[in-house]
Structures are given as C-alpha cells and as structure tokens.
CSV table of N, CA and C in Angstrom, one decimal:
chain,number,residue,atom,x,y,z
A,18,UNK,N,-4.5,-23.1,-39.8
A,18,UNK,CA,-3.1,-23.3,-39.6
A,18,UNK,C,-2.4,-22.0,-39.2
A,19,UNK,N,-1.7,-22.0,-38.2
A,19,UNK,CA,-0.9,-20.8,-37.8
A,19,UNK,C,0.3,-20.6,-38.7
A,20,UNK,N,0.4,-19.4,-39.2
A,20,UNK,CA,1.5,-19.1,-40.1
A,20,UNK,C,2.7,-18.6,-39.2
A,21,UNK,N,3.8,-18.4,-39.8
A,21,UNK,CA,5.0,-17.9,-39.1
A,21,UNK,C,4.7,-16.4,-38.7
A,22,UNK,N,4.0,-15.7,-39.5
A,22,UNK,CA,3.6,-14.3,-39.2
A,22,UNK,C,2.7,-14.3,-38.0
A,23,UNK,N,1.7,-15.2,-38.0
A,23,UNK,CA,0.8,-15.3,-36.8
A,23,UNK,C,1.6,-15.6,-35.5
A,24,UNK,N,2.5,-16.6,-35.6
A,24,UNK,CA,3.2,-17.0,-34.4
A,24,UNK,C,4.1,-15.9,-33.9
A,25,UNK,N,4.8,-15.2,-34.8
A,25,UNK,CA,5.7,-14.1,-34.4
A,25,UNK,C,4.8,-12.9,-33.8
A,26,UNK,N,3.7,-12.7,-34.4
A,26,UNK,CA,2.8,-11.7,-33.9
A,26,UNK,C,2.3,-12.0,-32.5
A,27,UNK,N,2.0,-13.3,-32.3
A,27,UNK,CA,1.6,-13.8,-30.9
A,27,UNK,C,2.7,-13.6,-29.9
A,28,UNK,N,3.9,-14.0,-30.3
A,28,UNK,CA,5.1,-13.8,-29.5
A,28,UNK,C,5.3,-12.4,-29.1
A,29,UNK,N,5.2,-11.5,-30.1
A,29,UNK,CA,5.4,-10.1,-29.8
A,29,UNK,C,4.3,-9.5,-28.9
A,30,UNK,N,3.1,-9.9,-29.2
A,30,UNK,CA,2.0,-9.3,-28.3
A,30,UNK,C,2.1,-9.9,-26.9
A,31,UNK,N,2.5,-11.2,-26.8
A,31,UNK,CA,2.6,-11.8,-25.5
A,31,UNK,C,3.7,-11.1,-24.7
A,32,UNK,N,4.8,-10.8,-25.3
A,32,UNK,CA,5.9,-10.1,-24.6
A,32,UNK,C,5.5,-8.7,-24.2
A,33,UNK,N,4.7,-8.0,-25.1
A,33,UNK,CA,4.3,-6.6,-24.8
A,33,UNK,C,3.3,-6.6,-23.7
A,34,UNK,N,2.4,-7.6,-23.6
A,34,UNK,CA,1.5,-7.7,-22.4
A,34,UNK,C,2.3,-7.9,-21.1
A,35,UNK,N,3.3,-8.8,-21.2
A,35,UNK,CA,4.2,-9.0,-20.1
A,35,UNK,C,4.9,-7.7,-19.6
A,36,UNK,N,5.4,-7.0,-20.5
A,36,UNK,CA,6.0,-5.7,-20.1
A,36,UNK,C,5.0,-4.7,-19.6
A,37,UNK,N,3.8,-4.7,-20.2
A,37,UNK,CA,2.8,-3.8,-19.7
A,37,UNK,C,2.4,-4.2,-18.3
A,38,UNK,N,2.2,-5.5,-18.0
A,38,UNK,CA,1.8,-5.9,-16.7
A,38,UNK,C,2.8,-5.6,-15.7
A,39,UNK,N,4.1,-5.7,-16.0
A,39,UNK,CA,5.2,-5.4,-15.1
A,39,UNK,C,5.2,-3.9,-14.8
A,40,UNK,N,5.0,-3.1,-15.8
A,40,UNK,CA,5.0,-1.7,-15.7
A,40,UNK,C,3.9,-1.2,-14.8
A,41,UNK,N,2.8,-1.9,-14.8
A,41,UNK,CA,1.6,-1.5,-14.1
A,41,UNK,C,1.8,-1.8,-12.6
A,42,UNK,N,2.6,-2.7,-12.2
A,42,UNK,CA,2.8,-3.0,-10.8
A,42,UNK,C,4.1,-2.5,-10.2
A,43,UNK,N,5.0,-2.1,-11.1
A,43,UNK,CA,6.3,-1.6,-10.6
A,43,UNK,C,6.3,-0.5,-9.6
A,44,UNK,N,5.4,0.4,-9.8
A,44,UNK,CA,5.3,1.6,-8.9
A,44,UNK,C,4.9,1.1,-7.4
A,45,UNK,N,4.3,0.0,-7.4
A,45,UNK,CA,3.9,-0.5,-6.0
A,45,UNK,C,4.9,-1.5,-5.5
A,46,UNK,N,5.8,-1.9,-6.3
A,46,UNK,CA,6.8,-3.0,-5.9
A,46,UNK,C,7.9,-2.6,-5.0
A,47,UNK,N,8.1,-1.3,-4.9
A,47,UNK,CA,9.2,-0.8,-4.0
A,47,UNK,C,10.5,-1.2,-4.5
A,48,UNK,N,11.4,-1.6,-3.5
A,48,UNK,CA,12.7,-2.1,-3.8
A,48,UNK,C,12.9,-3.5,-3.2
A,49,UNK,N,13.9,-4.1,-3.6
A,49,UNK,CA,14.2,-5.5,-3.0
A,49,UNK,C,14.1,-6.6,-4.0
A,50,UNK,N,14.0,-7.8,-3.5
A,50,UNK,CA,14.0,-9.0,-4.4
A,50,UNK,C,12.9,-9.0,-5.4
A,51,UNK,N,11.7,-8.6,-4.9
A,51,UNK,CA,10.5,-8.7,-5.8
A,51,UNK,C,10.7,-7.7,-7.0
A,52,UNK,N,11.1,-6.5,-6.6
A,52,UNK,CA,11.3,-5.4,-7.7
A,52,UNK,C,12.4,-5.9,-8.6
A,53,UNK,N,13.5,-6.5,-8.1
A,53,UNK,CA,14.6,-7.0,-8.9
A,53,UNK,C,14.1,-8.1,-9.9
A,54,UNK,N,13.2,-9.0,-9.4
A,54,UNK,CA,12.7,-10.1,-10.2
A,54,UNK,C,11.8,-9.5,-11.3
A,55,UNK,N,11.1,-8.5,-11.0
A,55,UNK,CA,10.2,-7.8,-12.1
A,55,UNK,C,11.1,-7.2,-13.1
A,56,UNK,N,12.2,-6.5,-12.7
A,56,UNK,CA,13.1,-5.9,-13.7
A,56,UNK,C,13.7,-6.9,-14.6
A,57,UNK,N,14.2,-8.0,-14.0
A,57,UNK,CA,14.8,-9.1,-14.8
A,57,UNK,C,13.8,-9.7,-15.8
A,58,UNK,N,12.6,-9.9,-15.4
A,58,UNK,CA,11.5,-10.4,-16.3
A,58,UNK,C,11.2,-9.4,-17.4
A,59,UNK,N,11.2,-8.2,-17.1
A,59,UNK,CA,10.9,-7.2,-18.1
A,59,UNK,C,12.0,-7.2,-19.1
A,60,UNK,N,13.2,-7.3,-18.7
A,60,UNK,CA,14.3,-7.3,-19.7
A,60,UNK,C,14.2,-8.6,-20.6
A,61,UNK,N,13.8,-9.7,-20.0
A,61,UNK,CA,13.7,-10.9,-20.8
A,61,UNK,C,12.6,-10.8,-21.8
A,62,UNK,N,11.5,-10.2,-21.4
A,62,UNK,CA,10.4,-10.0,-22.4
A,62,UNK,C,10.8,-9.0,-23.5
A,63,UNK,N,11.5,-8.0,-23.1
A,63,UNK,CA,12.0,-7.0,-24.1
A,63,UNK,C,12.9,-7.7,-25.1
A,64,UNK,N,13.8,-8.5,-24.6
A,64,UNK,CA,14.8,-9.2,-25.5
A,64,UNK,C,14.0,-10.1,-26.5
A,65,UNK,N,13.1,-10.9,-26.0
A,65,UNK,CA,12.3,-11.8,-26.9
A,65,UNK,C,11.5,-11.0,-27.9
A,66,UNK,N,10.9,-9.9,-27.4
A,66,UNK,CA,10.2,-9.0,-28.3
A,66,UNK,C,11.1,-8.5,-29.4
A,67,UNK,N,12.3,-8.1,-29.1
A,67,UNK,CA,13.2,-7.6,-30.1
A,67,UNK,C,13.6,-8.6,-31.1
A,68,UNK,N,13.7,-9.9,-30.6
A,68,UNK,CA,14.1,-11.0,-31.5
A,68,UNK,C,12.9,-11.2,-32.5
A,69,UNK,N,11.7,-11.2,-32.0
A,69,UNK,CA,10.5,-11.4,-32.8
A,69,UNK,C,10.4,-10.2,-33.9
A,70,UNK,N,10.7,-9.0,-33.5
A,70,UNK,CA,10.6,-7.9,-34.4
A,70,UNK,C,11.7,-8.1,-35.5
A,71,UNK,N,12.9,-8.5,-35.1
A,71,UNK,CA,13.9,-8.7,-36.1
A,71,UNK,C,13.5,-9.8,-37.1
A,72,UNK,N,12.9,-10.9,-36.6
A,72,UNK,CA,12.4,-11.9,-37.5
A,72,UNK,C,11.3,-11.4,-38.5
A,73,UNK,N,10.4,-10.6,-37.9
A,73,UNK,CA,9.4,-10.0,-38.7
A,73,UNK,C,10.0,-9.1,-39.8
A,74,UNK,N,10.9,-8.3,-39.5
A,74,UNK,CA,11.5,-7.3,-40.4
A,74,UNK,C,12.2,-8.1,-41.5
A,75,UNK,N,12.8,-9.2,-41.2
A,75,UNK,CA,13.5,-10.0,-42.2
A,75,UNK,C,12.6,-10.5,-43.3
A,76,UNK,N,11.3,-10.8,-42.9
A,76,UNK,CA,10.4,-11.3,-43.8
A,76,UNK,C,9.4,-10.2,-44.3
A,77,UNK,N,9.8,-8.9,-44.1
A,77,UNK,CA,9.0,-7.8,-44.6
A,77,UNK,C,7.7,-7.5,-43.8
A,78,UNK,N,7.6,-8.0,-42.6
A,78,UNK,CA,6.4,-7.8,-41.7
A,78,UNK,C,6.7,-6.6,-40.8
A,79,UNK,N,5.6,-6.0,-40.4
A,79,UNK,CA,5.6,-5.0,-39.4
A,79,UNK,C,4.9,-5.5,-38.1
A,80,UNK,N,5.6,-5.4,-36.9
A,80,UNK,CA,4.9,-5.9,-35.7
A,80,UNK,C,3.6,-5.2,-35.5
A,81,UNK,N,2.6,-6.0,-35.1
A,81,UNK,CA,1.3,-5.5,-34.7
A,81,UNK,C,1.2,-5.6,-33.2
A,82,UNK,N,1.1,-4.4,-32.6
A,82,UNK,CA,1.1,-4.3,-31.2
A,82,UNK,C,-0.3,-4.7,-30.7
A,83,UNK,N,-0.4,-4.9,-29.4
A,83,UNK,CA,-1.6,-5.3,-28.7
A,83,UNK,C,-2.6,-4.1,-29.0
A,84,UNK,N,-3.9,-4.5,-29.0
A,84,UNK,CA,-4.9,-3.4,-29.3
A,84,UNK,C,-5.0,-2.4,-28.2
A,85,UNK,N,-5.4,-1.2,-28.5
A,85,UNK,CA,-5.5,-0.2,-27.5
A,85,UNK,C,-6.5,-0.6,-26.4
A,86,UNK,N,-7.6,-1.3,-26.8
A,86,UNK,CA,-8.6,-1.7,-25.8
A,86,UNK,C,-8.0,-2.8,-24.9
A,87,UNK,N,-7.2,-3.7,-25.4
A,87,UNK,CA,-6.6,-4.7,-24.5
A,87,UNK,C,-5.6,-4.1,-23.6
A,88,UNK,N,-4.8,-3.1,-24.1
A,88,UNK,CA,-3.9,-2.5,-23.2
A,88,UNK,C,-4.6,-1.6,-22.2
A,89,UNK,N,-5.6,-0.9,-22.5
A,89,UNK,CA,-6.3,-0.1,-21.6
A,89,UNK,C,-7.0,-0.9,-20.5
A,90,UNK,N,-7.6,-2.0,-20.9
A,90,UNK,CA,-8.2,-2.9,-20.0
A,90,UNK,C,-7.2,-3.5,-19.0
A,91,UNK,N,-6.1,-3.9,-19.6
A,91,UNK,CA,-5.0,-4.5,-18.7
A,91,UNK,C,-4.5,-3.4,-17.8
A,92,UNK,N,-4.2,-2.2,-18.3
A,92,UNK,CA,-3.7,-1.1,-17.4
A,92,UNK,C,-4.6,-0.8,-16.3
A,93,UNK,N,-5.9,-0.7,-16.6
A,93,UNK,CA,-6.9,-0.3,-15.6
A,93,UNK,C,-7.0,-1.4,-14.5
A,94,UNK,N,-7.2,-2.6,-15.0
A,94,UNK,CA,-7.4,-3.8,-14.1
A,94,UNK,C,-6.1,-3.9,-13.2
A,95,UNK,N,-5.0,-3.9,-13.8
A,95,UNK,CA,-3.8,-4.1,-13.0
A,95,UNK,C,-3.5,-3.0,-12.0
A,96,UNK,N,-3.7,-1.8,-12.4
A,96,UNK,CA,-3.5,-0.6,-11.5
A,96,UNK,C,-4.5,-0.7,-10.4
A,97,UNK,N,-5.8,-1.0,-10.7
A,97,UNK,CA,-6.8,-1.1,-9.7
A,97,UNK,C,-6.5,-2.2,-8.7
A,98,UNK,N,-6.1,-3.4,-9.2
A,98,UNK,CA,-5.8,-4.5,-8.3
A,98,UNK,C,-4.6,-4.2,-7.5
A,99,UNK,N,-3.5,-3.6,-8.0
A,99,UNK,CA,-2.3,-3.3,-7.3
A,99,UNK,C,-2.6,-2.3,-6.2
A,100,UNK,N,-3.4,-1.3,-6.6
A,100,UNK,CA,-3.7,-0.2,-5.6
A,100,UNK,C,-4.6,-0.8,-4.5
A,101,UNK,N,-5.5,-1.7,-4.8
A,101,UNK,CA,-6.4,-2.2,-3.8
A,101,UNK,C,-5.7,-3.1,-2.8
A,102,UNK,N,-4.7,-3.8,-3.3
A,102,UNK,CA,-3.9,-4.7,-2.4
A,102,UNK,C,-2.4,-4.7,-2.9
A,103,UNK,N,-1.7,-3.7,-2.4
A,103,UNK,CA,-0.3,-3.6,-2.9
A,103,UNK,C,0.7,-4.5,-2.3
A,104,UNK,N,0.2,-5.6,-1.6
A,104,UNK,CA,1.2,-6.5,-1.0
A,104,UNK,C,1.9,-7.3,-2.1
A,105,UNK,N,3.2,-7.6,-1.8
A,105,UNK,CA,4.0,-8.4,-2.7
A,105,UNK,C,3.3,-9.7,-3.1
A,106,UNK,N,2.7,-10.3,-2.2
A,106,UNK,CA,2.0,-11.6,-2.4
A,106,UNK,C,0.9,-11.4,-3.5
A,107,UNK,N,0.2,-10.4,-3.4
A,107,UNK,CA,-0.9,-10.2,-4.3
A,107,UNK,C,-0.4,-9.8,-5.7
A,108,UNK,N,0.7,-9.0,-5.7
A,108,UNK,CA,1.3,-8.6,-7.0
A,108,UNK,C,1.9,-9.9,-7.7
A,109,UNK,N,2.5,-10.7,-6.9
A,109,UNK,CA,3.1,-12.0,-7.4
A,109,UNK,C,2.0,-12.8,-8.0
A,110,UNK,N,0.9,-12.9,-7.3
A,110,UNK,CA,-0.2,-13.7,-7.9
A,110,UNK,C,-0.7,-13.1,-9.2
A,111,UNK,N,-0.8,-11.8,-9.3
A,111,UNK,CA,-1.2,-11.1,-10.5
A,111,UNK,C,-0.2,-11.5,-11.7
A,112,UNK,N,1.0,-11.5,-11.4
A,112,UNK,CA,2.0,-11.8,-12.4
A,112,UNK,C,1.9,-13.3,-12.8
A,113,UNK,N,1.7,-14.1,-11.9
A,113,UNK,CA,1.5,-15.6,-12.2
A,113,UNK,C,0.3,-15.7,-13.1
A,114,UNK,N,-0.8,-15.0,-12.8
A,114,UNK,CA,-2.0,-15.1,-13.6
A,114,UNK,C,-1.7,-14.7,-15.1
A,115,UNK,N,-1.0,-13.6,-15.2
A,115,UNK,CA,-0.6,-13.0,-16.5
A,115,UNK,C,0.2,-14.0,-17.3
A,116,UNK,N,1.2,-14.6,-16.6
A,116,UNK,CA,2.1,-15.5,-17.3
A,116,UNK,C,1.3,-16.8,-17.7
A,117,UNK,N,0.4,-17.2,-16.9
A,117,UNK,CA,-0.4,-18.4,-17.2
A,117,UNK,C,-1.3,-18.1,-18.4
A,118,UNK,N,-1.8,-16.9,-18.5
A,118,UNK,CA,-2.6,-16.6,-19.7
A,118,UNK,C,-1.7,-16.5,-20.9
A,119,UNK,N,-0.5,-16.0,-20.8
A,119,UNK,CA,0.4,-16.0,-21.9
A,119,UNK,C,0.8,-17.4,-22.4
A,120,UNK,N,1.0,-18.3,-21.5
A,120,UNK,CA,1.3,-19.7,-21.8
A,120,UNK,C,0.2,-20.3,-22.6
A,121,UNK,N,-1.0,-20.1,-22.1
A,121,UNK,CA,-2.2,-20.7,-22.8
A,121,UNK,C,-2.4,-20.2,-24.2
A,122,UNK,N,-2.3,-18.8,-24.4
A,122,UNK,CA,-2.4,-18.3,-25.7
A,122,UNK,C,-1.4,-18.8,-26.7
A,123,UNK,N,-0.1,-18.7,-26.2
A,123,UNK,CA,1.0,-19.2,-27.1
A,123,UNK,C,0.9,-20.6,-27.4
A,124,UNK,N,0.5,-21.5,-26.4
A,124,UNK,CA,0.4,-22.9,-26.7
A,124,UNK,C,-0.6,-23.2,-27.7
A,125,UNK,N,-1.8,-22.5,-27.7
A,125,UNK,CA,-2.8,-22.7,-28.8
A,125,UNK,C,-2.2,-22.4,-30.1
A,126,UNK,N,-1.4,-21.4,-30.3
A,126,UNK,CA,-0.8,-21.1,-31.6
A,126,UNK,C,0.2,-22.1,-31.9
A,127,UNK,N,1.0,-22.6,-31.0
A,127,UNK,CA,2.1,-23.6,-31.3
A,127,UNK,C,1.5,-24.9,-31.7
A,128,UNK,N,0.4,-25.3,-31.0
A,128,UNK,CA,-0.3,-26.5,-31.4
A,128,UNK,C,-0.8,-26.6,-32.8
A,129,UNK,N,-1.0,-25.4,-33.4
A,129,UNK,CA,-1.5,-25.3,-34.8
A,129,UNK,C,-0.4,-24.9,-35.7
A,130,UNK,N,0.9,-24.9,-35.3
A,130,UNK,CA,2.0,-24.5,-36.1
A,130,UNK,C,2.8,-25.7,-36.4
A,131,UNK,N,3.0,-26.0,-37.7
A,131,UNK,CA,3.6,-27.3,-38.1
A,131,UNK,C,5.1,-27.2,-38.3
A,132,UNK,N,5.7,-26.0,-38.5
A,132,UNK,CA,7.1,-25.9,-38.8
A,132,UNK,C,8.0,-26.0,-37.6
A,133,UNK,N,9.2,-26.4,-37.8
A,133,UNK,CA,10.3,-26.3,-36.8
A,133,UNK,C,11.3,-25.4,-37.4
A,134,UNK,N,11.2,-24.1,-37.0
A,134,UNK,CA,12.0,-23.1,-37.5
A,134,UNK,C,12.4,-22.1,-36.4
A,135,UNK,N,13.1,-21.0,-36.7
A,135,UNK,CA,13.5,-20.1,-35.7
A,135,UNK,C,12.3,-19.4,-34.9
A,136,UNK,N,11.2,-19.3,-35.6
A,136,UNK,CA,10.0,-18.7,-35.0
A,136,UNK,C,9.5,-19.7,-33.9
A,137,UNK,N,9.5,-21.0,-34.2
A,137,UNK,CA,9.0,-22.0,-33.2
A,137,UNK,C,10.0,-22.0,-32.0
A,138,UNK,N,11.3,-21.9,-32.3
A,138,UNK,CA,12.3,-21.9,-31.3
A,138,UNK,C,12.1,-20.7,-30.4
A,139,UNK,N,11.8,-19.5,-31.0
A,139,UNK,CA,11.6,-18.4,-30.1
A,139,UNK,C,10.3,-18.5,-29.3
A,140,UNK,N,9.3,-19.1,-29.9
A,140,UNK,CA,8.1,-19.4,-29.1
A,140,UNK,C,8.4,-20.3,-27.9
A,141,UNK,N,9.2,-21.3,-28.2
A,141,UNK,CA,9.5,-22.3,-27.1
A,141,UNK,C,10.3,-21.6,-26.0
A,142,UNK,N,11.2,-20.6,-26.4
A,142,UNK,CA,12.0,-19.9,-25.5
A,142,UNK,C,11.0,-19.0,-24.6
A,143,UNK,N,10.0,-18.4,-25.3
A,143,UNK,CA,9.1,-17.6,-24.5
A,143,UNK,C,8.3,-18.5,-23.5
A,144,UNK,N,7.9,-19.7,-24.0
A,144,UNK,CA,7.2,-20.6,-23.0
A,144,UNK,C,8.0,-20.9,-21.8
A,145,UNK,N,9.3,-21.2,-22.1
A,145,UNK,CA,10.2,-21.5,-21.0
A,145,UNK,C,10.4,-20.3,-20.1
A,146,UNK,N,10.4,-19.1,-20.7
A,146,UNK,CA,10.6,-17.8,-19.9
A,146,UNK,C,9.3,-17.6,-19.0
A,147,UNK,N,8.1,-17.8,-19.6
A,147,UNK,CA,6.9,-17.7,-18.8
A,147,UNK,C,6.9,-18.6,-17.7
A,148,UNK,N,7.2,-19.9,-17.9
A,148,UNK,CA,7.2,-20.8,-16.8
A,148,UNK,C,8.3,-20.5,-15.7
A,149,UNK,N,9.4,-20.0,-16.1
A,149,UNK,CA,10.4,-19.6,-15.2
A,149,UNK,C,9.9,-18.4,-14.4
A,150,UNK,N,9.2,-17.5,-15.1
A,150,UNK,CA,8.7,-16.3,-14.3
A,150,UNK,C,7.7,-16.7,-13.3
A,151,UNK,N,6.8,-17.7,-13.6
A,151,UNK,CA,5.9,-18.2,-12.6
A,151,UNK,C,6.6,-18.8,-11.5
A,152,UNK,N,7.7,-19.6,-11.7
A,152,UNK,CA,8.4,-20.2,-10.7
A,152,UNK,C,9.1,-19.2,-9.8
A,153,UNK,N,9.6,-18.1,-10.4
A,153,UNK,CA,10.2,-17.0,-9.6
A,153,UNK,C,9.2,-16.3,-8.7
A,154,UNK,N,8.0,-16.1,-9.2
A,154,UNK,CA,6.9,-15.4,-8.5
A,154,UNK,C,6.3,-16.2,-7.4
A,155,UNK,N,6.4,-17.5,-7.5
A,155,UNK,CA,5.9,-18.4,-6.4
A,155,UNK,C,6.5,-18.1,-5.1
A,156,UNK,N,7.8,-17.8,-5.0
A,156,UNK,CA,8.4,-17.6,-3.8
A,156,UNK,C,7.9,-16.3,-3.1
A,157,UNK,N,7.2,-15.5,-3.8
A,157,UNK,CA,6.7,-14.2,-3.2
A,157,UNK,C,5.3,-14.4,-2.7
A,158,UNK,N,4.7,-15.5,-3.0
A,158,UNK,CA,3.3,-15.7,-2.5
A,158,UNK,C,3.1,-15.8,-1.0
C-alpha cells in the first residue's frame, strides 16, 4: 500500500525529473514558442514540487531527491540526444517520452493509494500537468 509519504516523494521526484529534463534541453531550445513552452512547464513543475515539499514538512518529512545515478543517467542521455539531434521536433519527442514515463510511475503509486486527501489531489494535478505538457509538445513534432 502506498503511503502519503510515498506518494509525496513520488510527486516530488517526478517534478524534479521534469525540471532536470527541461534544463538538459533548454540550451538547445533557442528562443521562440518551444523555449517559452519549456519555461512554462518548468515553472509548473517547480510549483508542484514546492507544494509537495510544504506537505512533507507539515508532516515532519524531508523531501528525498532523485538519486544521483538517476540524475546523472538522465543528464547524460538527454544531453547526448539533444546534441545529436537538436531539432525542436526531436526535443519535443524527448519531452513527451519523459512526461509519459512520469505519468506511468505516478499512476502506479496512485492505483495503490487508498486515501482521498490533499496528497492525492496534488498527484492528480501533476497527472493533469503531465498530460497537458504532452499536448503542448505535440504541436512541435
């Protein structure tokens, strides 16, 4: 059974991976609509991460960041992929793949979470945000 702590940790880590993924492609994004969409998504992830941290602190928890190995792997893979093909279409595809992985991970935790509380509401908000991000990125394919 997923606990509130587990769910908030998953929300926090999911948003941190989203921010990391965006930061890895931003230098290749240039300016314009794609770069603007990335900045908007990054702010949304940061806002949700902040809300998760606030909820954790209220219950005496400390946020557990993504592992160094996961971050390093993500950084290297994203940087290599973006450098190999810096087209907006390819970067949008990378962002869609990342959001899809986030939806999958979070949904697994939500399916095992029985409560209807602020943590679940925040997880639902993140799922909606991830889907919205995918929809935004589709127009750049």
